JSON list of C-alpha atoms in Angstrom, two decimals:
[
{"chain": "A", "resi": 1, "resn": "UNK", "atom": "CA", "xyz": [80.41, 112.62, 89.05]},
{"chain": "A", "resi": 2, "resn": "UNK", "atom": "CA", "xyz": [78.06, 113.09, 92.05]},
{"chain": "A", "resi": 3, "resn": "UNK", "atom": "CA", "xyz": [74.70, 114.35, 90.69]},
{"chain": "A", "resi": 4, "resn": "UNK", "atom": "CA", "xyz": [73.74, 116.24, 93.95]},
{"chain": "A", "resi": 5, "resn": "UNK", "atom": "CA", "xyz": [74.80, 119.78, 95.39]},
{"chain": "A", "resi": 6, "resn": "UNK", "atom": "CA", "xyz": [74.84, 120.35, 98.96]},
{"chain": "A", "resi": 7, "resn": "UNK", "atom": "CA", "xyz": [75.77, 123.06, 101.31]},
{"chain": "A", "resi": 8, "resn": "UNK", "atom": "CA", "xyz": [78.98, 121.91, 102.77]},
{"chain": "A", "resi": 9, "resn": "UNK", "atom": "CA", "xyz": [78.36, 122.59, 106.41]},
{"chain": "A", "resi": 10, "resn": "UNK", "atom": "CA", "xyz": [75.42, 123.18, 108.80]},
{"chain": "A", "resi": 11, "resn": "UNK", "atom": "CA", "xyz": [74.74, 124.12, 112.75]},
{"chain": "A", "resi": 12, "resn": "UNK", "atom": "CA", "xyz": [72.15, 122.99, 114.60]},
{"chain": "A", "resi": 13, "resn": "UNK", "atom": "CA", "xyz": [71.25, 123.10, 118.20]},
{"chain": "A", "resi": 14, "resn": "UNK", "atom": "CA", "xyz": [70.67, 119.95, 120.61]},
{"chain": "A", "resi": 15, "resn": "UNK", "atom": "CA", "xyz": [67.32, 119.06, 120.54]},
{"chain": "A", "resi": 16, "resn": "UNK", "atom": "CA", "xyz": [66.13, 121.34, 117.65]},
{"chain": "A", "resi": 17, "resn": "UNK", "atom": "CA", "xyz": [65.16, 119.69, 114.09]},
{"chain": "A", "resi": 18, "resn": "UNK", "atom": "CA", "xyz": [68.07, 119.61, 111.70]},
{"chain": "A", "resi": 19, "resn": "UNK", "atom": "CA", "xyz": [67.04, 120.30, 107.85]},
{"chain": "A", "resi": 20, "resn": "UNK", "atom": "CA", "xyz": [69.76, 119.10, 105.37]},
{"chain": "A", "resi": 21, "resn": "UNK", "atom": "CA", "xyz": [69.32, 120.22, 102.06]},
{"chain": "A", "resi": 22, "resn": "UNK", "atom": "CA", "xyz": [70.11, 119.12, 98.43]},
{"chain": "A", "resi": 23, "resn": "UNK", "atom": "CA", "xyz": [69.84, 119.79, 95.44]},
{"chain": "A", "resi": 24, "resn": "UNK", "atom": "CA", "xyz": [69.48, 116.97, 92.50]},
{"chain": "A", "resi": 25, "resn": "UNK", "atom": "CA", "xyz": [68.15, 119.30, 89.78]},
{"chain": "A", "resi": 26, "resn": "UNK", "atom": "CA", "xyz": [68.89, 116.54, 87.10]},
{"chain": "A", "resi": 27, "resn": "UNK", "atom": "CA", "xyz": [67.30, 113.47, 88.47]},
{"chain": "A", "resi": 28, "resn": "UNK", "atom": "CA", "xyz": [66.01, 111.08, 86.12]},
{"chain": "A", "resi": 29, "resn": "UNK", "atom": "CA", "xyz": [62.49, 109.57, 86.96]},
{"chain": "A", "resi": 30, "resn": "UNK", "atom": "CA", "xyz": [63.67, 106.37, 87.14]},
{"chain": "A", "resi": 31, "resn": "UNK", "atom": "CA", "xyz": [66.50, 107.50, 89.69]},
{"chain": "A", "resi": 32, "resn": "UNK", "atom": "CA", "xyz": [65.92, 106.79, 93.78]},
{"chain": "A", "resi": 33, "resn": "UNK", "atom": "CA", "xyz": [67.27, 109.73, 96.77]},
{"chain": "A", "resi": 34, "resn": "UNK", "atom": "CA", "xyz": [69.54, 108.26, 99.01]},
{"chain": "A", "resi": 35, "resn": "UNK", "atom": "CA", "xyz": [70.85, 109.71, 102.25]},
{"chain": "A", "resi": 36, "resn": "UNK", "atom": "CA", "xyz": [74.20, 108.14, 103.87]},
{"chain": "A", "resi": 37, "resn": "UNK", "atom": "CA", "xyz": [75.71, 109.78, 106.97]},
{"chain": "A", "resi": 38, "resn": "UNK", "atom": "CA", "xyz": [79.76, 109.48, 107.93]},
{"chain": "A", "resi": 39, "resn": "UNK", "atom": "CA", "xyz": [80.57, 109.95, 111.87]},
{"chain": "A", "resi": 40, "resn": "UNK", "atom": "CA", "xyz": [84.06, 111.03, 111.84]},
{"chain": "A", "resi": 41, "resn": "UNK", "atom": "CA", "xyz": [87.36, 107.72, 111.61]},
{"chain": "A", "resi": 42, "resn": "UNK", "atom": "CA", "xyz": [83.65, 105.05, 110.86]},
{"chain": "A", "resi": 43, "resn": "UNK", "atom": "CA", "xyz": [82.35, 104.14, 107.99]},
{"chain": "A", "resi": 44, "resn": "UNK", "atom": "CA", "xyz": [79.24, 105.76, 106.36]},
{"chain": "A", "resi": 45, "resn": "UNK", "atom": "CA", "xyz": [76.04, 104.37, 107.34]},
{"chain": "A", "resi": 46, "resn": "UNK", "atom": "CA", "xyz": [72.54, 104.38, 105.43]},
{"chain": "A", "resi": 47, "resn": "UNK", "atom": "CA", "xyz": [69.91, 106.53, 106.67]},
{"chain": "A", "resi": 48, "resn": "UNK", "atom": "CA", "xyz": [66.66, 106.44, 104.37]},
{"chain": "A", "resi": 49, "resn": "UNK", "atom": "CA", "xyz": [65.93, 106.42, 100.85]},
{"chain": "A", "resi": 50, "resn": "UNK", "atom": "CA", "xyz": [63.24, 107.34, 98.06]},
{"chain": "A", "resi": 51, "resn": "UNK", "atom": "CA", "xyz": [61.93, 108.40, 94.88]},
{"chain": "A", "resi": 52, "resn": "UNK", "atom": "CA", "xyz": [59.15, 110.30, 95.15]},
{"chain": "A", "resi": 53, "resn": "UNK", "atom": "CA", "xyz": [57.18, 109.96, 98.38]},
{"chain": "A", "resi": 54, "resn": "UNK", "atom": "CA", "xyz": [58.08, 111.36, 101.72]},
{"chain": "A", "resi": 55, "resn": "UNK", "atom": "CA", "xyz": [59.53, 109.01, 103.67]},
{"chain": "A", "resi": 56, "resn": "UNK", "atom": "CA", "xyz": [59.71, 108.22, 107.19]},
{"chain": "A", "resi": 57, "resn": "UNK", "atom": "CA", "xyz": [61.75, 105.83, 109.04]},
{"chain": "A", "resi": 58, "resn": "UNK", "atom": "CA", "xyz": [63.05, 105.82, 113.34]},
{"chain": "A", "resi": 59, "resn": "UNK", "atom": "CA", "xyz": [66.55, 107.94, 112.03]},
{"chain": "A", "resi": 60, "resn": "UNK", "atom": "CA", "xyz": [64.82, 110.65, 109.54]},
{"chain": "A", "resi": 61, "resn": "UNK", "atom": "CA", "xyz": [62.25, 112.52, 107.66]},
{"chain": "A", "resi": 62, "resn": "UNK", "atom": "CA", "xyz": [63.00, 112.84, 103.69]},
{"chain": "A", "resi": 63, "resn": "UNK", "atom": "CA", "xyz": [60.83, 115.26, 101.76]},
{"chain": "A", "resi": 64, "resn": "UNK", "atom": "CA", "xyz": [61.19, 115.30, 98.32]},
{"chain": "A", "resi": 65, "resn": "UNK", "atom": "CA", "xyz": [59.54, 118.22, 96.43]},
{"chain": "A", "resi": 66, "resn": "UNK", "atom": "CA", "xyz": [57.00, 117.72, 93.81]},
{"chain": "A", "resi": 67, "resn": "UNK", "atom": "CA", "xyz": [58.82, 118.25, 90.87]},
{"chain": "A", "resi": 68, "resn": "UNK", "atom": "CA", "xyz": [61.65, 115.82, 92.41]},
{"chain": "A", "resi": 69, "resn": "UNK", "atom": "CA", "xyz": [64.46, 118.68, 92.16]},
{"chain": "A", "resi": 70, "resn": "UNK", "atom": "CA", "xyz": [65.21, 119.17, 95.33]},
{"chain": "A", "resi": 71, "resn": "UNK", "atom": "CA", "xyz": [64.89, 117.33, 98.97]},
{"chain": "A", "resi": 72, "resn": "UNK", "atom": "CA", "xyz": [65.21, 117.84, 102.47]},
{"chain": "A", "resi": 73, "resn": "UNK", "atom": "CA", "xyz": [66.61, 114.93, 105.30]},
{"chain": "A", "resi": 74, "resn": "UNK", "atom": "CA", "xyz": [65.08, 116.29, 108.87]},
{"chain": "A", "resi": 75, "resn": "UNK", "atom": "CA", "xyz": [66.38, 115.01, 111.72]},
{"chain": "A", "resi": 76, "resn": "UNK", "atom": "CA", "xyz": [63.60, 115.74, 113.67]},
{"chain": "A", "resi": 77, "resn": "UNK", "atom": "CA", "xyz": [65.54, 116.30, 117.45]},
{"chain": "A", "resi": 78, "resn": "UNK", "atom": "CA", "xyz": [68.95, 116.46, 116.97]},
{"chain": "A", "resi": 79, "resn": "UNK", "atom": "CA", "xyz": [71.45, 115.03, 119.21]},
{"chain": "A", "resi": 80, "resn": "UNK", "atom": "CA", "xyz": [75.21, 115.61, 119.79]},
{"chain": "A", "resi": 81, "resn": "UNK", "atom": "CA", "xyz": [75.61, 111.52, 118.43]},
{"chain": "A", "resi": 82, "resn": "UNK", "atom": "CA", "xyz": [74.24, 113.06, 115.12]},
{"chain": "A", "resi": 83, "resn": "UNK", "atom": "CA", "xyz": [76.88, 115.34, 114.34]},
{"chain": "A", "resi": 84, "resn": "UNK", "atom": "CA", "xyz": [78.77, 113.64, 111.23]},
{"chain": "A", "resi": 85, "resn": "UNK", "atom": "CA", "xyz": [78.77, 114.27, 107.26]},
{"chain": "A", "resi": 86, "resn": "UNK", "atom": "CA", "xyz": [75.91, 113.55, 105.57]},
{"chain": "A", "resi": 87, "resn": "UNK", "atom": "CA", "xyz": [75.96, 112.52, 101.83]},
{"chain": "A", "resi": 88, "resn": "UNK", "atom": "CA", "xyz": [72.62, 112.97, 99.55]},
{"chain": "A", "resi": 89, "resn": "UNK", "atom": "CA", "xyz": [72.95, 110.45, 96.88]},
{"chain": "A", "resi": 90, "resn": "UNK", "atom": "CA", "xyz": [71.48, 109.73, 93.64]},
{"chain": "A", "resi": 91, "resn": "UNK", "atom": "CA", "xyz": [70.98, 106.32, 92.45]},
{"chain": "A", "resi": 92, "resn": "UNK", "atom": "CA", "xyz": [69.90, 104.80, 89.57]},
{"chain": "A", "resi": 93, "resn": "UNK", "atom": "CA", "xyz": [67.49, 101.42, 90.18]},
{"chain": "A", "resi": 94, "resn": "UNK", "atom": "CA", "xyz": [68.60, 99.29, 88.25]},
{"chain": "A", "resi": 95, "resn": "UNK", "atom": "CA", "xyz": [72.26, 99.89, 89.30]},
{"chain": "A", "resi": 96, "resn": "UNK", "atom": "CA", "xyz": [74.11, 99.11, 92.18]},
{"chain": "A", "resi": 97, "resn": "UNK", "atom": "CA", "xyz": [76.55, 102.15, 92.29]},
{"chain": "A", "resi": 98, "resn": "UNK", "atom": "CA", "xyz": [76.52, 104.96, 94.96]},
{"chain": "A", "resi": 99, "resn": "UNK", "atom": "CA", "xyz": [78.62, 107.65, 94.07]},
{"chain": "A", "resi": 100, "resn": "UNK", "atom": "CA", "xyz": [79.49, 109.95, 96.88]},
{"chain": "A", "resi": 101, "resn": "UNK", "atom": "CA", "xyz": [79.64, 113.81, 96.71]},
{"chain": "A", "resi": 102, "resn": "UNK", "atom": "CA", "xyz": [81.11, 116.10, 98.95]},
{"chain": "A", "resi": 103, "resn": "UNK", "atom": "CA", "xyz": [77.97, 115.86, 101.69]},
{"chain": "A", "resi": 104, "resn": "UNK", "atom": "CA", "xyz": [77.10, 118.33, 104.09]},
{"chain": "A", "resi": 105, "resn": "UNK", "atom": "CA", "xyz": [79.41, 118.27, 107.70]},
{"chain": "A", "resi": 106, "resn": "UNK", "atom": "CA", "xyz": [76.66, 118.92, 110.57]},
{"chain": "A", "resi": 107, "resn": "UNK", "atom": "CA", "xyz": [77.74, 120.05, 113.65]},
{"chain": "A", "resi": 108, "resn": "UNK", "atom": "CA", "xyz": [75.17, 120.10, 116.45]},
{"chain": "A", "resi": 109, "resn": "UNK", "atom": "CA", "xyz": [75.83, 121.99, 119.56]},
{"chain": "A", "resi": 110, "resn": "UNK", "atom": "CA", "xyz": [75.01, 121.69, 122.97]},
{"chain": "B", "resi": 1, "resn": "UNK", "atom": "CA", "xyz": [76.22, 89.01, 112.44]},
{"chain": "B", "resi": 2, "resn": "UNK", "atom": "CA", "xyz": [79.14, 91.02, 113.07]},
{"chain": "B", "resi": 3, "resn": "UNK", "atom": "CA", "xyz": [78.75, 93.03, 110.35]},
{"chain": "B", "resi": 4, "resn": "UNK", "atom": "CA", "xyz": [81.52, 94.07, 107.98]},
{"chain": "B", "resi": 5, "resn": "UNK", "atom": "CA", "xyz": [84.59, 92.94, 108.94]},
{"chain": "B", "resi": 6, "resn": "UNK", "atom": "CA", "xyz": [88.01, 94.52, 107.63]},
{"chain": "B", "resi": 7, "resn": "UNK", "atom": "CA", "xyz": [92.05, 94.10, 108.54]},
{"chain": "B", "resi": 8, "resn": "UNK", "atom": "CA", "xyz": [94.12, 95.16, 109.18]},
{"chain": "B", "resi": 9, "resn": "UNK", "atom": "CA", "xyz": [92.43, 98.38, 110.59]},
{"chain": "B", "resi": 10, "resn": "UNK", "atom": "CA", "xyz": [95.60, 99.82, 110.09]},
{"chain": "B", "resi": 11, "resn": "UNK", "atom": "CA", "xyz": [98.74, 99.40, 107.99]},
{"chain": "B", "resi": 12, "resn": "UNK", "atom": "CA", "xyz": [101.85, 101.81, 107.79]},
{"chain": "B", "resi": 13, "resn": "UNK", "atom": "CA", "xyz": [104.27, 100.75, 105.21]},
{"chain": "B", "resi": 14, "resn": "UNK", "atom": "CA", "xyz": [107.23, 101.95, 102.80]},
{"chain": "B", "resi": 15, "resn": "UNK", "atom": "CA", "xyz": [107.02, 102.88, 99.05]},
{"chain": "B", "resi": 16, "resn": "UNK", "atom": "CA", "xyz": [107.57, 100.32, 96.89]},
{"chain": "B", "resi": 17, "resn": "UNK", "atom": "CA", "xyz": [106.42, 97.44, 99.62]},
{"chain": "B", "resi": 18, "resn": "UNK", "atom": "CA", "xyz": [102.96, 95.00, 98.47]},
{"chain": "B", "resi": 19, "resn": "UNK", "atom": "CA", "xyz": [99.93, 95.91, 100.44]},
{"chain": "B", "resi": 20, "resn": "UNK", "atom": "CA", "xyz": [97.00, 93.52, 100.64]},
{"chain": "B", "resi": 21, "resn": "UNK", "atom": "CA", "xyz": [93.66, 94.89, 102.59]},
{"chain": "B", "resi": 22, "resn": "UNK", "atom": "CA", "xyz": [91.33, 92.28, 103.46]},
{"chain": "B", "resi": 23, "resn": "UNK", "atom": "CA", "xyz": [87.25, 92.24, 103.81]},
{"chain": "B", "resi": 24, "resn": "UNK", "atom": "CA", "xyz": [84.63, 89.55, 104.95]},
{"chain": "B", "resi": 25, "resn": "UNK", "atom": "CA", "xyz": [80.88, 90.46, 103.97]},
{"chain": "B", "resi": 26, "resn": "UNK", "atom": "CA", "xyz": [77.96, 90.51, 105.63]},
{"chain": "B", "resi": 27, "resn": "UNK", "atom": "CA", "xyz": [77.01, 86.13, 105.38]},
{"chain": "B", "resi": 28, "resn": "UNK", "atom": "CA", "xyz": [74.19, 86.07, 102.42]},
{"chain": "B", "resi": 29, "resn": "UNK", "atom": "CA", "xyz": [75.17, 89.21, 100.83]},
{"chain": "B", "resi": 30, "resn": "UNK", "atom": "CA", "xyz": [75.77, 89.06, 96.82]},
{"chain": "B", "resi": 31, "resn": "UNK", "atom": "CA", "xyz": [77.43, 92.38, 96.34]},
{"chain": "B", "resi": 32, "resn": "UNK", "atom": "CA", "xyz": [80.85, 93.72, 97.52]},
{"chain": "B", "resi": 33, "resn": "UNK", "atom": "CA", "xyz": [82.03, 96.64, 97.51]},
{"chain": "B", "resi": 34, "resn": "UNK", "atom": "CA", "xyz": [85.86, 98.85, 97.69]},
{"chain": "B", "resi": 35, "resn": "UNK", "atom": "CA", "xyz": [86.18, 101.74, 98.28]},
{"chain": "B", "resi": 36, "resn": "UNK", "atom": "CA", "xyz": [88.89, 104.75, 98.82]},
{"chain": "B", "resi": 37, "resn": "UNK", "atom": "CA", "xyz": [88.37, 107.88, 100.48]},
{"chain": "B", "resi": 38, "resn": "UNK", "atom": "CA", "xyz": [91.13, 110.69, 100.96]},
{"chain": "B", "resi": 39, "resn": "UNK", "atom": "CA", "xyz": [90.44, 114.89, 102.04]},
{"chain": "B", "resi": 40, "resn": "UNK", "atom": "CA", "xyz": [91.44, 115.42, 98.34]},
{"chain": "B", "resi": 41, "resn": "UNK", "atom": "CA", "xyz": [89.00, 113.21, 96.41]},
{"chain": "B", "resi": 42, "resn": "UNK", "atom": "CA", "xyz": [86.29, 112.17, 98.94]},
{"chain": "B", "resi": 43, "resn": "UNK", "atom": "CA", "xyz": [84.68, 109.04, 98.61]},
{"chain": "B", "resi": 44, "resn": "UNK", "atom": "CA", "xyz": [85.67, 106.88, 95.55]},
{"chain": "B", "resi": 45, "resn": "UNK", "atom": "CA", "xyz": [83.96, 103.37, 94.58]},
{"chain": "B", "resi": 46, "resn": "UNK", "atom": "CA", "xyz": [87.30, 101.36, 92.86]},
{"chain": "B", "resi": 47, "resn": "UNK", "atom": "CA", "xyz": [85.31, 98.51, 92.41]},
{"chain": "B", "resi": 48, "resn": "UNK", "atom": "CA", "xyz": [82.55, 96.24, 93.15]},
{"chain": "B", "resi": 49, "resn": "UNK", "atom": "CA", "xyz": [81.54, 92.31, 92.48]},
{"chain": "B", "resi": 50, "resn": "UNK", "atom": "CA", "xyz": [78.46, 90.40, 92.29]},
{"chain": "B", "resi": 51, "resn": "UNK", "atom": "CA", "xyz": [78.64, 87.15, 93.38]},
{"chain": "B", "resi": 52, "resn": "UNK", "atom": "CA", "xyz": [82.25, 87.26, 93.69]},
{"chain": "B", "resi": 53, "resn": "UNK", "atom": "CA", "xyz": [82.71, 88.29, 90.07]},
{"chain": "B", "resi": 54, "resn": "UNK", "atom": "CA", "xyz": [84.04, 91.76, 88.97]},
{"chain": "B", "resi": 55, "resn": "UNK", "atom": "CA", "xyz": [81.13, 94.16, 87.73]},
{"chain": "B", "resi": 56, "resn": "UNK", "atom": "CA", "xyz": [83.16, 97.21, 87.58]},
{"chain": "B", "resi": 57, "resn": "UNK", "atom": "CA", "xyz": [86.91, 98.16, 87.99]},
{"chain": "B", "resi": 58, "resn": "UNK", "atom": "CA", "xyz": [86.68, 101.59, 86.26]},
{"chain": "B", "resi": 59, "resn": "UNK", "atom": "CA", "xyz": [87.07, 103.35, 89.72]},
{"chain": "B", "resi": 60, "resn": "UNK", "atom": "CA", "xyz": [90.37, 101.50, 89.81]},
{"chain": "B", "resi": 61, "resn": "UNK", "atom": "CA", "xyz": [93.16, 103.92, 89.36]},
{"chain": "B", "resi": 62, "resn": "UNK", "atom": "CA", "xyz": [96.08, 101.47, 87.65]},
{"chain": "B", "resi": 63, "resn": "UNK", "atom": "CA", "xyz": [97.56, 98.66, 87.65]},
{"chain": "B", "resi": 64, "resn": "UNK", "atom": "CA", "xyz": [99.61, 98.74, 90.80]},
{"chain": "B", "resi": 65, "resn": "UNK", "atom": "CA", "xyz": [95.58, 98.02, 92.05]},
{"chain": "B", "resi": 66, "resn": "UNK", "atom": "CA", "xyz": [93.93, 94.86, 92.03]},
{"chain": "B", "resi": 67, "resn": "UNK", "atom": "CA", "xyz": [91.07, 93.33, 93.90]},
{"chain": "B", "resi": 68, "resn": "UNK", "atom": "CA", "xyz": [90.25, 89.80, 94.01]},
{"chain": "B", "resi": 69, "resn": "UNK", "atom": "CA", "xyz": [86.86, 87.67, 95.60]},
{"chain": "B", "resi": 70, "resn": "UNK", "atom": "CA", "xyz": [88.02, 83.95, 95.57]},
{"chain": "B", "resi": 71, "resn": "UNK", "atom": "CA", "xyz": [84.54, 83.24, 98.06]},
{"chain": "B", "resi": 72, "resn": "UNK", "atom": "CA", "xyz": [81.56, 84.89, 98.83]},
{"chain": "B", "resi": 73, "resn": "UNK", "atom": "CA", "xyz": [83.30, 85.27, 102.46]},
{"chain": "B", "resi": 74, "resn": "UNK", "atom": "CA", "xyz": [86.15, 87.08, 101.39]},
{"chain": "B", "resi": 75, "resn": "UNK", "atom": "CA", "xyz": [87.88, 89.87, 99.62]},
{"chain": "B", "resi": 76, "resn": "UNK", "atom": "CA", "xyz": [91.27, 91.45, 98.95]},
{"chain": "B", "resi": 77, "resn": "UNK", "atom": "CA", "xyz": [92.90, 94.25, 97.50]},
{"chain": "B", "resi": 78, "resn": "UNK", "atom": "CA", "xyz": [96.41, 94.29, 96.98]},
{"chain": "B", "resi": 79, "resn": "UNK", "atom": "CA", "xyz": [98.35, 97.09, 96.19]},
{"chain": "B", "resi": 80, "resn": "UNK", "atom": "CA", "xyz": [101.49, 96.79, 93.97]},
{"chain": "B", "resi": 81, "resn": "UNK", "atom": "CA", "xyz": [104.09, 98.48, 94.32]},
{"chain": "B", "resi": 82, "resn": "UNK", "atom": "CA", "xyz": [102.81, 100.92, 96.85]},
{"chain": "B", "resi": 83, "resn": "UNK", "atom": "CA", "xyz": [103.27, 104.81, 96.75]},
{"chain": "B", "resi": 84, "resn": "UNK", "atom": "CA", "xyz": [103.04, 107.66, 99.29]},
{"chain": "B", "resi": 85, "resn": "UNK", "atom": "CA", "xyz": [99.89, 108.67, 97.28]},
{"chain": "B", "resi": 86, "resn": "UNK", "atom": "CA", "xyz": [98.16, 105.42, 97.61]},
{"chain": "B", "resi": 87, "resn": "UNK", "atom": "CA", "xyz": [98.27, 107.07, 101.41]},
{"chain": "B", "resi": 88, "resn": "UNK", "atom": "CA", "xyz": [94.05, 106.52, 102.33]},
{"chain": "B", "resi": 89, "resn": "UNK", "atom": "CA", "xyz": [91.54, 104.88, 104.52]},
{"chain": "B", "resi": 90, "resn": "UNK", "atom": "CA", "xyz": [89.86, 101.91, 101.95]},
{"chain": "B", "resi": 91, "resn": "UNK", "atom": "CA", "xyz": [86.32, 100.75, 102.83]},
{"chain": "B", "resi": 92, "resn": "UNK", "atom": "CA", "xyz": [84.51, 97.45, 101.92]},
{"chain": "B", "resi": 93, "resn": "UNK", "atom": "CA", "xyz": [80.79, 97.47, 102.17]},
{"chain": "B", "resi": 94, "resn": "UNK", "atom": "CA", "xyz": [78.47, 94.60, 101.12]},
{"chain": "B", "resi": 95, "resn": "UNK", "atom": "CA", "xyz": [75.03, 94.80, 100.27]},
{"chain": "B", "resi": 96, "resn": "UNK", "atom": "CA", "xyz": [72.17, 92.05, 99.42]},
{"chain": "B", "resi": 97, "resn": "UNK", "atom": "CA", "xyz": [71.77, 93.62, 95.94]},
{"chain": "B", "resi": 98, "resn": "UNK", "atom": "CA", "xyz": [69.77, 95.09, 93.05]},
{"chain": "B", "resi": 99, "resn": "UNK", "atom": "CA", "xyz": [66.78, 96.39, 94.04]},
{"chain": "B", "resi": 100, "resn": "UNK", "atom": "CA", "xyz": [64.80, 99.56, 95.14]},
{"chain": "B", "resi": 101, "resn": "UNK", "atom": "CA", "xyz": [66.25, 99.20, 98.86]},
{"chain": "B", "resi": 102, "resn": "UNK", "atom": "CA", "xyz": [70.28, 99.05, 98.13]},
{"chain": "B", "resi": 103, "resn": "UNK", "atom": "CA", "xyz": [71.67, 99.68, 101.49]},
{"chain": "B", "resi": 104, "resn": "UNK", "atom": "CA", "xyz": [75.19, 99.19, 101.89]},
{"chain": "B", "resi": 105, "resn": "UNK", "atom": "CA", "xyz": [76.72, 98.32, 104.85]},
{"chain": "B", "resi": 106, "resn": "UNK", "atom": "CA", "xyz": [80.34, 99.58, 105.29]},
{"chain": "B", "resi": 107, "resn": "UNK", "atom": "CA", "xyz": [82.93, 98.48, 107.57]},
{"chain": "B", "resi": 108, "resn": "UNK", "atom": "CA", "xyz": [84.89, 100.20, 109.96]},
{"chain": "B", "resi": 109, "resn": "UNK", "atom": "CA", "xyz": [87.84, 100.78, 106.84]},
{"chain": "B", "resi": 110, "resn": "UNK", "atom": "CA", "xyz": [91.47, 100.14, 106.97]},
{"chain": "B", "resi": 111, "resn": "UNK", "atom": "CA", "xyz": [93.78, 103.23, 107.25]},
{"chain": "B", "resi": 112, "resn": "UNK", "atom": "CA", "xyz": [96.78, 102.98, 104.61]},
{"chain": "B", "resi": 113, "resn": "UNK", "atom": "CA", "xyz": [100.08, 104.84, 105.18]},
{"chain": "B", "resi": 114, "resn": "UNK", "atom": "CA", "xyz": [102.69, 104.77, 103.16]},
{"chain": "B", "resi": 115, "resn": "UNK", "atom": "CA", "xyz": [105.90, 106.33, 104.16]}
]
């Protein structure tokens, strides 16, 4: 079972920052943050990952609180390309498994 | 490289007909990856193989499912007999392996009807 709890649907508007939430209050300290997104009839596609560092790549923002609980993907100007589902994933290290949860659908608007 | 490549992309068949998807990996990558996603269940991993060998089949749901990975260049999973429930689009993804960066790269999937 997915380890992560997400809001199952967001708005945002064009341009404006989009802040996904989740929820991974059980996360082992040995277990990573992954963020997938799905754009509708493709595949889903990796966004960024960590464990308990910001991090900061050219697609996202991914805060991860203190205490590792909880964390936050920002898309920091979203665009109408971005609206899709995106999955927060938890993710052992030494394990190659990714299992999916019910992600968050985003819808951004013009 | 061309990335994940599935086929067919899609495949409408009866009940009771053999099914067989078929997936090339990314060139280089050790891990492989099926999976099945529906409205119902989401997202499912059936299986996955490391250098073409089975790692894990518990996400395969019976024995009318196998999956096979004669080469690292290619993968199947046949369906036998088929049912109306089997009804799904099935993704392969390949990724380079263990690791703390495990990105997975998915292909487009392969949309399964069965009438």
């Amino acid at each position: 079972d997915a380890k992560t709890t997400q809001p199952p649907s967001m708005d945002c508007a064009e341009g404006r920052a989009a802040n996904l939430p989740c929820n991974h209050s059980t996360i082992s300290g040995n277990e990573y943050v992954y963020w997938y997104r799905q754009i509708h009839s493709q595949g889903p596609q990796y966004i960024i990952h960590g464990l308990k560092n910001n991090e900061t790549n050219e697609m996202a923002s991914l805060i991860i609180t203190e205490d590792r609980k909880s964390s936050t993907l920002i898309l920091p100007h979203a665009t109408l390309r971005d609206t899709a589902v995106y999955y927060c994933i938890v993710r052992v290290v030494d394990t190659d498994k990714l299992i999916f949860g019910t992600g968050t659908r985003l819808q951004v608007f013009p | 490289d061309a990335g994940v490549i599935q086929s067919p992309r899609h495949e409408v068949t009866e009940m009771g007909q053999e099914v067989t998807l078929r997936c090339k990996p990314i060139s280089g990558h050790d891990y492989l990856f099926w999976y099945r996603q529906t409205m119902m269940r989401g997202l499912e991993l059936l299986i996955y193989f490391n250098n073409n060998v089975p790692i894990d089949d518990s996400g395969m749901p019976e024995d009318r499912f196998s999956a096979k990975m004669p080469n690292a260049s290619f993968s199947t999973l046949k369906i036998q007999p088929s049912e109306p429930r089997d009804s799904a689009v099935y993704f392969c993804a390949s990724s380079l392996g263990l690791g703390t960066h495990n990105e997975q790269f998915f292909g487009p999937g392969t949309r399964l009807t069965v009438l």
